[in-house]
mmCIF file of C-alpha atoms and ligand atoms in Angstrom:
data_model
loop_
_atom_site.group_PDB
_atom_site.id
_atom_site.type_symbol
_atom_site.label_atom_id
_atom_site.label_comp_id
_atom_site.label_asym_id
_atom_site.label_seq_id
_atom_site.Cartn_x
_atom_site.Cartn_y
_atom_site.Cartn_z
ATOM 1 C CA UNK A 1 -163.271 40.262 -141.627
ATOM 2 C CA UNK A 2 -160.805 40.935 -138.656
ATOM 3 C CA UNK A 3 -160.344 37.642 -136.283
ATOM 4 C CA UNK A 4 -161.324 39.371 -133.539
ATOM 5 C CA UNK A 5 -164.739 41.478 -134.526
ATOM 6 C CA UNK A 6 -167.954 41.041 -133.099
ATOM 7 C CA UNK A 7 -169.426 39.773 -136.259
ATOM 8 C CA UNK A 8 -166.618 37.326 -136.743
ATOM 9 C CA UNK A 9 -167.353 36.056 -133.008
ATOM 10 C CA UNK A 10 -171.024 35.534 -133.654
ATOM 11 C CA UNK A 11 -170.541 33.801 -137.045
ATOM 12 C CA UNK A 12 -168.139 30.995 -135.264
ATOM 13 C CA UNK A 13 -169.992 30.875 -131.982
ATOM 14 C CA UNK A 14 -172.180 27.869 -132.843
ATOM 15 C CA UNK A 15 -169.373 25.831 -134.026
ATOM 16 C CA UNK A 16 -166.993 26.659 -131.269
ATOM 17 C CA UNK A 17 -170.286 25.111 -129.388
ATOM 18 C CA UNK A 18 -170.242 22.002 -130.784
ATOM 19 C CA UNK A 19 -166.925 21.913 -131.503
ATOM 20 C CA UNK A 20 -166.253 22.166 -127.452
ATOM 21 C CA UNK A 21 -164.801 18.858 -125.989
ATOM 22 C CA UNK A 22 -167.664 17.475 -124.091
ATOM 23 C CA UNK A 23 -165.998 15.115 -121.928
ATOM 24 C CA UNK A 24 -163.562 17.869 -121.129
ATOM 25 C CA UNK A 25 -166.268 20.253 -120.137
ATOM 26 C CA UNK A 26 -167.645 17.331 -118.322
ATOM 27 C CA UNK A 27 -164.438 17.076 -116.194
ATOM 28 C CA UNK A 28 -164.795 20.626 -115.293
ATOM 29 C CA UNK A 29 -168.139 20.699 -114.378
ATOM 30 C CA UNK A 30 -167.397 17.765 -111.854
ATOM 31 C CA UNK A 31 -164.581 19.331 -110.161
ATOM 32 C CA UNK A 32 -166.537 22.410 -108.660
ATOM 33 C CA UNK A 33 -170.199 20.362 -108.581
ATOM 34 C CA UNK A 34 -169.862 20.316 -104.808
ATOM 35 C CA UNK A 35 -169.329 24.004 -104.417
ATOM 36 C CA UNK A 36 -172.784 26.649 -104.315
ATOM 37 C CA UNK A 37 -170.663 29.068 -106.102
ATOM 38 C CA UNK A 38 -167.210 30.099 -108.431
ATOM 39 C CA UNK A 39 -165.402 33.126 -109.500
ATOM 40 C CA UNK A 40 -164.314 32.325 -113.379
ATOM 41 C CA UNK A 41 -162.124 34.870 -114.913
ATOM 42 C CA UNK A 42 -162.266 34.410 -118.576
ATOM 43 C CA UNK A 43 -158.836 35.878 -120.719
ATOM 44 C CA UNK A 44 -159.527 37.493 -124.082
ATOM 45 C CA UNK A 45 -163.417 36.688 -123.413
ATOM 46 C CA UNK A 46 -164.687 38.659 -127.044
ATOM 47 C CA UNK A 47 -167.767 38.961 -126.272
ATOM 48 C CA UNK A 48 -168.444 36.440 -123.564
ATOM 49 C CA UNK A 49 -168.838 33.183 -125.590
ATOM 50 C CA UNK A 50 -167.211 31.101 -122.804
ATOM 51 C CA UNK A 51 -169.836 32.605 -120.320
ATOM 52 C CA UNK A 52 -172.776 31.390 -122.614
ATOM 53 C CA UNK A 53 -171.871 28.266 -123.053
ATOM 54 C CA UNK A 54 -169.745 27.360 -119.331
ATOM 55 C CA UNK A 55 -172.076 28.643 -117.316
ATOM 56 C CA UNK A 56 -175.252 26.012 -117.291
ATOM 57 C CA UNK A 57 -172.533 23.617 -116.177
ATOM 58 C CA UNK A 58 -171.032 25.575 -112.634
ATOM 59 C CA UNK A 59 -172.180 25.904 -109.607
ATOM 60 C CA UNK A 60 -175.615 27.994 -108.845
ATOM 61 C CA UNK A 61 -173.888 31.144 -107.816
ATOM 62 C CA UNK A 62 -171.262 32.941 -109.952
ATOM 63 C CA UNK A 63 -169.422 35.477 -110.731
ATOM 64 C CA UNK A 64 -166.970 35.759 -114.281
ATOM 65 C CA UNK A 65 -164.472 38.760 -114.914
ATOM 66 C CA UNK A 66 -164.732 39.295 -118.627
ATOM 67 C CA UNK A 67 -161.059 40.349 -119.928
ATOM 68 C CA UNK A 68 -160.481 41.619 -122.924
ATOM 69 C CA UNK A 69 -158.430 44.497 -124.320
ATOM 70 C CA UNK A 70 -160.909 45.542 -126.841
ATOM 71 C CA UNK A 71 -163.797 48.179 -125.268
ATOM 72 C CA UNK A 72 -166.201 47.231 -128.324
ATOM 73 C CA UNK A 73 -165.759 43.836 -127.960
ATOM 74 C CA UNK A 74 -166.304 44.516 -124.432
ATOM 75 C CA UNK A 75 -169.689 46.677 -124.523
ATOM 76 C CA UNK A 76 -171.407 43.616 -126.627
ATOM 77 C CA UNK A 77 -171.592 41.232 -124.080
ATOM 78 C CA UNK A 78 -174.452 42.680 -122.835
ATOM 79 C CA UNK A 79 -176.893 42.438 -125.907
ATOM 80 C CA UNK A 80 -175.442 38.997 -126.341
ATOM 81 C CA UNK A 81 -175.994 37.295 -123.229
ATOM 82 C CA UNK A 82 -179.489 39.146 -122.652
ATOM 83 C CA UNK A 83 -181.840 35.893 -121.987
ATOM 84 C CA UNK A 84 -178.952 33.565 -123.033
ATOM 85 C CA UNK A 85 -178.155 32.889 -119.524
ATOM 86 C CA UNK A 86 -179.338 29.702 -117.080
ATOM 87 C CA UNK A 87 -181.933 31.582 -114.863
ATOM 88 C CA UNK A 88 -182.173 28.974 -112.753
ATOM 89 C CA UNK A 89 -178.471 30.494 -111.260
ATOM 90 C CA UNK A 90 -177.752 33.633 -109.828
ATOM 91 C CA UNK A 91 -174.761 34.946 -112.745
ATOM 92 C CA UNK A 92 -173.318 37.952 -112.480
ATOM 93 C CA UNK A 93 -170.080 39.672 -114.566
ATOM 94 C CA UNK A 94 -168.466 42.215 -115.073
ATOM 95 C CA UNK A 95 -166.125 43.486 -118.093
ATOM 96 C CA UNK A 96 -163.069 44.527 -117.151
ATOM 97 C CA UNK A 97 -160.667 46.035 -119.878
ATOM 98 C CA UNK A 98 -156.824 44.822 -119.396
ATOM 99 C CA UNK A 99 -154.230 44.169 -122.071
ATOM 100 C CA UNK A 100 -153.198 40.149 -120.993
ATOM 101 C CA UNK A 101 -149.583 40.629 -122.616
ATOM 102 C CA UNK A 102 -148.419 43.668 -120.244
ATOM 103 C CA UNK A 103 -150.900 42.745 -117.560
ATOM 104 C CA UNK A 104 -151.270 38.778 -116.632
ATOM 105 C CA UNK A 105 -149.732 38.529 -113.924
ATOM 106 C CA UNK A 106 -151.825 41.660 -112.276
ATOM 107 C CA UNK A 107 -154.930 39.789 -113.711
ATOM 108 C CA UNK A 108 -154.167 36.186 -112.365
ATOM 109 C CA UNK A 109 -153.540 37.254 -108.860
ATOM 110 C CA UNK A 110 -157.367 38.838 -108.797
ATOM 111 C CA UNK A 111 -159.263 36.054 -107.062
ATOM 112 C CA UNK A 112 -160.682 33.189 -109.167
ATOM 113 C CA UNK A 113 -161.001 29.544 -108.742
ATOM 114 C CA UNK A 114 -161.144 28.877 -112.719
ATOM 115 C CA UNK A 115 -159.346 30.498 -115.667
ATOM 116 C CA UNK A 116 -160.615 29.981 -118.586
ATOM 117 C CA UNK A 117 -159.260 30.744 -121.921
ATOM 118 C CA UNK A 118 -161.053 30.336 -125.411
ATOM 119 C CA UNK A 119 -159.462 30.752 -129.107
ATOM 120 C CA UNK A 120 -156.857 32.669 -127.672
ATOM 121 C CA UNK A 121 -153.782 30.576 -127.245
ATOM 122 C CA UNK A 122 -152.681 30.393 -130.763
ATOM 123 C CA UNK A 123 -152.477 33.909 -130.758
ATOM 124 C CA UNK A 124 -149.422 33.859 -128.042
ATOM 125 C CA UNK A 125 -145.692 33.440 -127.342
ATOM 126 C CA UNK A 126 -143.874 30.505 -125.888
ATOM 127 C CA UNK A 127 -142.559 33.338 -123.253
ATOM 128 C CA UNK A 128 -146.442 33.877 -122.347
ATOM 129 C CA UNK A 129 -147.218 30.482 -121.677
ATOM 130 C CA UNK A 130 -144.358 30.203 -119.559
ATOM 131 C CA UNK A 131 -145.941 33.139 -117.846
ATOM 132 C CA UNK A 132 -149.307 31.854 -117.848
ATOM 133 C CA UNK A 133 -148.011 28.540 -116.259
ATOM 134 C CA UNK A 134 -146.285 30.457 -113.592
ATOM 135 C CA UNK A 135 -149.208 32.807 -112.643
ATOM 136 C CA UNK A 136 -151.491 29.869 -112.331
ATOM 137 C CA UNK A 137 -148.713 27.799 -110.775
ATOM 138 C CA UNK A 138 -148.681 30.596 -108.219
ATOM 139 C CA UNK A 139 -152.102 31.509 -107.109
ATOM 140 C CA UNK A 140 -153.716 27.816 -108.146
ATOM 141 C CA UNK A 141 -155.808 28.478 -110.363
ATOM 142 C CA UNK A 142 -156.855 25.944 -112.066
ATOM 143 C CA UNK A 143 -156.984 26.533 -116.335
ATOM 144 C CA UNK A 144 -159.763 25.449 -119.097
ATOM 145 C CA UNK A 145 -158.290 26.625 -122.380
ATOM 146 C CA UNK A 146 -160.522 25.760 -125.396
ATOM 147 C CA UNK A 147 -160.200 25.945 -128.836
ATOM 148 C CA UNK A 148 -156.511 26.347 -129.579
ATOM 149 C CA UNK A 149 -156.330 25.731 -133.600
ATOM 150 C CA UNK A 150 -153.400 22.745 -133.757
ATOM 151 C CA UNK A 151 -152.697 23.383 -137.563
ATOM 152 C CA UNK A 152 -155.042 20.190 -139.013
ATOM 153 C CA UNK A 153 -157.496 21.262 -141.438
ATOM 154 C CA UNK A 154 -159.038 19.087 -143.760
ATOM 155 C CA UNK A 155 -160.595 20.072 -147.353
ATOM 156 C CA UNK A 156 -163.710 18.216 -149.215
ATOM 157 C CA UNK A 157 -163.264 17.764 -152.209
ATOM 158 C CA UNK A 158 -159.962 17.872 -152.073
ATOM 159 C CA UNK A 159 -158.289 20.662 -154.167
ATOM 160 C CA UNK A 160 -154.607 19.918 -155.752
ATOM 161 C CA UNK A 161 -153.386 23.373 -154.256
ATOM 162 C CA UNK A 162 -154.646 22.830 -150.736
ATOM 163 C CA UNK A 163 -151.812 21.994 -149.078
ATOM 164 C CA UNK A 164 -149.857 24.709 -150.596
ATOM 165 C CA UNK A 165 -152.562 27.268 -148.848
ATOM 166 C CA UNK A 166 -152.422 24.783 -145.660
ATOM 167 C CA UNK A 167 -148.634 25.471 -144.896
ATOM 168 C CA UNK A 168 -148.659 29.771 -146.132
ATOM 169 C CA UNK A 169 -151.513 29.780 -143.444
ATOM 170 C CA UNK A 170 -149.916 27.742 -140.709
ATOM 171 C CA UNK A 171 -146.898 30.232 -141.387
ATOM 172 C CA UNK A 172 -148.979 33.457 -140.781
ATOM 173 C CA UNK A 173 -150.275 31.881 -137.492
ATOM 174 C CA UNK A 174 -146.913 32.139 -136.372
ATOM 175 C CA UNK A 175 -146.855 36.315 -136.765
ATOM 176 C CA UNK A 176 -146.804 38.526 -133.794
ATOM 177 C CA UNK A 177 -150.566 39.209 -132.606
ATOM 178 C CA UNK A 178 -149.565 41.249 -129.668
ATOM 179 C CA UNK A 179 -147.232 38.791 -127.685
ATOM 180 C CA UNK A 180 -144.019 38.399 -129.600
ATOM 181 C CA UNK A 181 -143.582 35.858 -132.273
ATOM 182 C CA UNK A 182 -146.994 33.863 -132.258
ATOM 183 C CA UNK A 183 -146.639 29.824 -131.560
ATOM 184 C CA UNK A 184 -149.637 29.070 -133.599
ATOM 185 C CA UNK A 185 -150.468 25.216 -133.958
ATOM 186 C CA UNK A 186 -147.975 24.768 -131.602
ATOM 187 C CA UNK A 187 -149.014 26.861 -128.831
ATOM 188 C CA UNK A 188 -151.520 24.188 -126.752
ATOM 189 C CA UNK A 189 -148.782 21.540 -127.330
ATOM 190 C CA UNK A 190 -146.536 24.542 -125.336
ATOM 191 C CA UNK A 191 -149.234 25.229 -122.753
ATOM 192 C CA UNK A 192 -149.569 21.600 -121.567
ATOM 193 C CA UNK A 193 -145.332 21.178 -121.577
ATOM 194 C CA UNK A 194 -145.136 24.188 -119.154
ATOM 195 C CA UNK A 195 -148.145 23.144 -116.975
ATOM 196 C CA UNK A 196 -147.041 19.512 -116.742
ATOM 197 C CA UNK A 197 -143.714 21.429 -115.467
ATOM 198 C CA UNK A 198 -145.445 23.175 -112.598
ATOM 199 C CA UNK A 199 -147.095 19.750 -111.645
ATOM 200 C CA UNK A 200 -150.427 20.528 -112.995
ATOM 201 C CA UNK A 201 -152.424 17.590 -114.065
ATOM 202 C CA UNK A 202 -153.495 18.437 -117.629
ATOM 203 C CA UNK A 203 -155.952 16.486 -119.674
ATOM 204 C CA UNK A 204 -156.077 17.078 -123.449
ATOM 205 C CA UNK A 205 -158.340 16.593 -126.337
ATOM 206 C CA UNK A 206 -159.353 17.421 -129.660
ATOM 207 C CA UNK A 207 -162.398 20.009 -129.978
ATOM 208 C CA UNK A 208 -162.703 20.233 -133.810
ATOM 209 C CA UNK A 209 -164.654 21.969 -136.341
ATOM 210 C CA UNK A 210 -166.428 19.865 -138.259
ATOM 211 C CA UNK A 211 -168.653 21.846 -141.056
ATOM 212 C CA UNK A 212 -170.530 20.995 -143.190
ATOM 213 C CA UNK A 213 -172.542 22.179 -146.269
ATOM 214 C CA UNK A 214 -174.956 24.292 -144.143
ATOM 215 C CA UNK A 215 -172.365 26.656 -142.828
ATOM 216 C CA UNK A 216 -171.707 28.018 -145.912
ATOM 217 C CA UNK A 217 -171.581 31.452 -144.180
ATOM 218 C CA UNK A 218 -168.767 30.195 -141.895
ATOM 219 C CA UNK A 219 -166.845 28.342 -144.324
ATOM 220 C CA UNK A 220 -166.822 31.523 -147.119
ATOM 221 C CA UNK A 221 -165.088 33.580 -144.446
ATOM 222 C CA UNK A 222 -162.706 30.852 -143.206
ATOM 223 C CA UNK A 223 -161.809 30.526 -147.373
ATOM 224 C CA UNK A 224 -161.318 34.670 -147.529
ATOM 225 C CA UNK A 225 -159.132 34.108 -144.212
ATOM 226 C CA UNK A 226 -157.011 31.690 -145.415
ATOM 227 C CA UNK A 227 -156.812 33.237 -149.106
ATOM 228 C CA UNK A 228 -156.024 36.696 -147.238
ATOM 229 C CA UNK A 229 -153.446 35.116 -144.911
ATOM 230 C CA UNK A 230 -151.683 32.757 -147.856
ATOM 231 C CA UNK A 231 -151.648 35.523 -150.130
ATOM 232 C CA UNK A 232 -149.735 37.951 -147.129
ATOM 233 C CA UNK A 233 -147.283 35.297 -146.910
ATOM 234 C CA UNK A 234 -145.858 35.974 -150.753
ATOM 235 C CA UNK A 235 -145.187 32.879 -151.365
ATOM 236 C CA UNK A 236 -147.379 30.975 -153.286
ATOM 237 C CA UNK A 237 -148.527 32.135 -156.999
ATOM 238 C CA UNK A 238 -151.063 34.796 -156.943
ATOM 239 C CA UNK A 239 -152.954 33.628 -160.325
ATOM 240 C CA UNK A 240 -152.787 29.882 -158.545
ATOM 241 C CA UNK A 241 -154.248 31.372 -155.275
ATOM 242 C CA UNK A 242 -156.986 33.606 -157.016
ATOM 243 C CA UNK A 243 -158.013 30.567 -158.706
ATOM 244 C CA UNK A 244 -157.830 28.333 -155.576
ATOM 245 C CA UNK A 245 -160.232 30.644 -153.404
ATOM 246 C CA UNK A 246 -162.807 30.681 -156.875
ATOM 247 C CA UNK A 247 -163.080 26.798 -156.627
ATOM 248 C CA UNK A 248 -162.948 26.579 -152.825
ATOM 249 C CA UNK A 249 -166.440 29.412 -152.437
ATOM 250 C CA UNK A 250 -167.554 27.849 -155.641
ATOM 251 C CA UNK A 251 -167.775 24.109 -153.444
ATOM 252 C CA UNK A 252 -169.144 26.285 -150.841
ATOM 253 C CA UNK A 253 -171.595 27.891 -152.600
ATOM 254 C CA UNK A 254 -172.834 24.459 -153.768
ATOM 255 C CA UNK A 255 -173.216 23.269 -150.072
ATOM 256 C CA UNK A 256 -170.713 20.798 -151.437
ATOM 257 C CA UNK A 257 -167.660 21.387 -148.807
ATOM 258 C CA UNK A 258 -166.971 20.244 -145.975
ATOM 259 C CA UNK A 259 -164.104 21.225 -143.704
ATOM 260 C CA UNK A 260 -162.682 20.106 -140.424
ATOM 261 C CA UNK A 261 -160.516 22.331 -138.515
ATOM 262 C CA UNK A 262 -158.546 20.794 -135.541
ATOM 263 C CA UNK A 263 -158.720 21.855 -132.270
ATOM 264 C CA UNK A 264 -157.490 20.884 -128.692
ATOM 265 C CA UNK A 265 -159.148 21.467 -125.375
ATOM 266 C CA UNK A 266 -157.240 21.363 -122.357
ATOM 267 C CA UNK A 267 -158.138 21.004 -118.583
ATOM 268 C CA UNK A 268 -155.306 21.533 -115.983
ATOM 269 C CA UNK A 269 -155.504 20.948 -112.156
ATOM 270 C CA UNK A 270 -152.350 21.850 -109.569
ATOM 271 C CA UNK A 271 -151.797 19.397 -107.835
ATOM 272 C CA UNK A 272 -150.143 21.335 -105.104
HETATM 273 C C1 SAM B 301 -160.418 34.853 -131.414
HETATM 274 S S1 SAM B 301 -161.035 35.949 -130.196
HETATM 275 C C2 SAM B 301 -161.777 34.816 -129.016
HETATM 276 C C3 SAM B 301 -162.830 35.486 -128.183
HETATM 277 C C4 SAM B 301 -163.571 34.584 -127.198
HETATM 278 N N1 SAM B 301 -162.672 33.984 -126.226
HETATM 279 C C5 SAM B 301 -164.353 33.523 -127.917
HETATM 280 O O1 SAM B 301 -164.055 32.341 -127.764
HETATM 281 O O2 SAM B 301 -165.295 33.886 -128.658
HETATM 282 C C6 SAM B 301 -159.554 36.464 -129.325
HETATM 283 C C7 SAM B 301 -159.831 37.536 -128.292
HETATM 284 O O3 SAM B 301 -158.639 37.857 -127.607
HETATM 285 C C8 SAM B 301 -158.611 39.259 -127.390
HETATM 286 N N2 SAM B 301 -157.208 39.650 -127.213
HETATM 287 C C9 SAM B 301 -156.216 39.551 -128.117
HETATM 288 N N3 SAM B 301 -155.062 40.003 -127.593
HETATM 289 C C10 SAM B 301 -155.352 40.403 -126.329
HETATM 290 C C11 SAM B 301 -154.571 40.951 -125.274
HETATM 291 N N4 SAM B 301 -153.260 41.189 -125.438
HETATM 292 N N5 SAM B 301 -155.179 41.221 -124.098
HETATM 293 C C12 SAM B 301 -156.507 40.988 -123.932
HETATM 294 N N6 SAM B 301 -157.295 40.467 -124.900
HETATM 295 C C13 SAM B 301 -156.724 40.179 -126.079
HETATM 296 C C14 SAM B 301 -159.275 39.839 -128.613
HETATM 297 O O4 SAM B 301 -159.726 41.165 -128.401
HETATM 298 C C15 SAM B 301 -160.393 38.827 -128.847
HETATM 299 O O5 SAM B 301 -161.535 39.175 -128.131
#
């Protein structure tokens, strides 16, 4: 299953809801409580998770650009927000295809007093968080990036070759999805060097995954992921993989697994 398809999205939606950091979103949510209404413009939105589950928290009135470079991606945010959103507030979007790599800069100067970012930052460069910083030094906007993987993830039971499938993965992490050599688990670490550097104040926490036995759906295709990504590497035993991914969905299977996958959230302010 790609990272980035529809289906994928709508399988890890309800963890990436819980997994949210809730004093984080908290913090947000205070900062623009005084205001009657906000422009948000979300960067690689999917199909408009961040919407779903920021919006109850903002102000009565607003109004989210939906980026994304994908038109499919794009054209399902309809059927998945249809009576998902507060109707107690007056929200209105609108999709608007760009490709963030070639085109941030054009996209952070369009009016918006929040960015907001989710799963996404793993997927880019130090070079584009440099950018990103700079762009959002520049117009203040203040960022809420959520759900950057940080390279923890936790196995139970415990398997004797899952820390040989825990570094091949972290490695493929670092491969270019679009933005030049991926940072991967180190990428929120990155984002919160270069915003401290513009004078931002950025708050930080962890926003994890924790699943258990009932997510069996979720965890299988986190297992194929990680086999698929490992394996891509070429560097660990195929027999010894094969075998590792037939005890890990066997666990699953049994409800018996449980799996944490870290996270961070970040919230950054300028202070100029
Ligand atoms: C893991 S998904 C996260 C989607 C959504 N933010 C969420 O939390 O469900 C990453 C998203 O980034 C988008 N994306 C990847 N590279 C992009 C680029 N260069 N420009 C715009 N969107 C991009 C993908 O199409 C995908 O929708």
């Amino acid at each position: 299953m790609s990272a980035f398809a529809a289906v994928w999205l709508d399988l890890r939606e309800p963890a990436d809801r819980r997994a949210r950091n809730a004093d984080l979103m908290a913090a947000v949510a205070r900062h623009f409580r005084d205001r009657t209404q906000i422009a948000v413009t979300d960067l690689g939105c999917g199909t408009g998770a961040t919407l779903r589950v920021l919006a109850p928290h903002l102000p009565a009135r607003q109004h989210w650009r939906l980026v994304d470079r994908d038109p499919d991606l794009l054209a399902a945010i309809e059927q998945r927000c249809d009576g998902r959103l507060p109707v107690t507030q007056a929200i209105a979007w609108q999709a608007h295809p760009a490709d963030v790599q070639s085109d941030l800069e054009v996209v952070m100067a369009l009016p918006a007093d929040l960015v907001t970012l989710s799963a996404f930052l793993d997927l880019t460069s130090s070079a584009w968080l440099e950018r990103m910083a700079t762009a959002a030094d520049v117009h203040r906007r203040p960022i809420y990036a959520t759900l950057t993987y940080d390279g923890r993830i936790a196995w139970e039971p415990a398997d004797p070759f899952d820390s040989q499938v825990w570094r091949a993965f972290n490695a493929h992490q670092e491969r270019d999805k679009g933005f030049g050599g991926a940072l991967g688990p180190l990428a929120a670490a990155r984002l919160i060097e270069c915003l401290a550097a513009h004078d931002f104040t950025v708050h930080h926490a962890t926003a994890d995954w924790m699943l258990g036995g009932h997510e069996a759906g979720l965890q299988a295709e986190l297992v194929k992921g990680w086999h698929q990504a490992a394996s891509e590497q070429d560097v660990l035993d195929r027999h010894d993989l094969d075998r590792w991914r037939e005890r890990r969905l066997e666990a699953v299977q049994a409800g018996r697994a449980r799996i944490t996958v870290g996270h961070v959230d970040i919230w950054a302010l300028p202070t100029r």
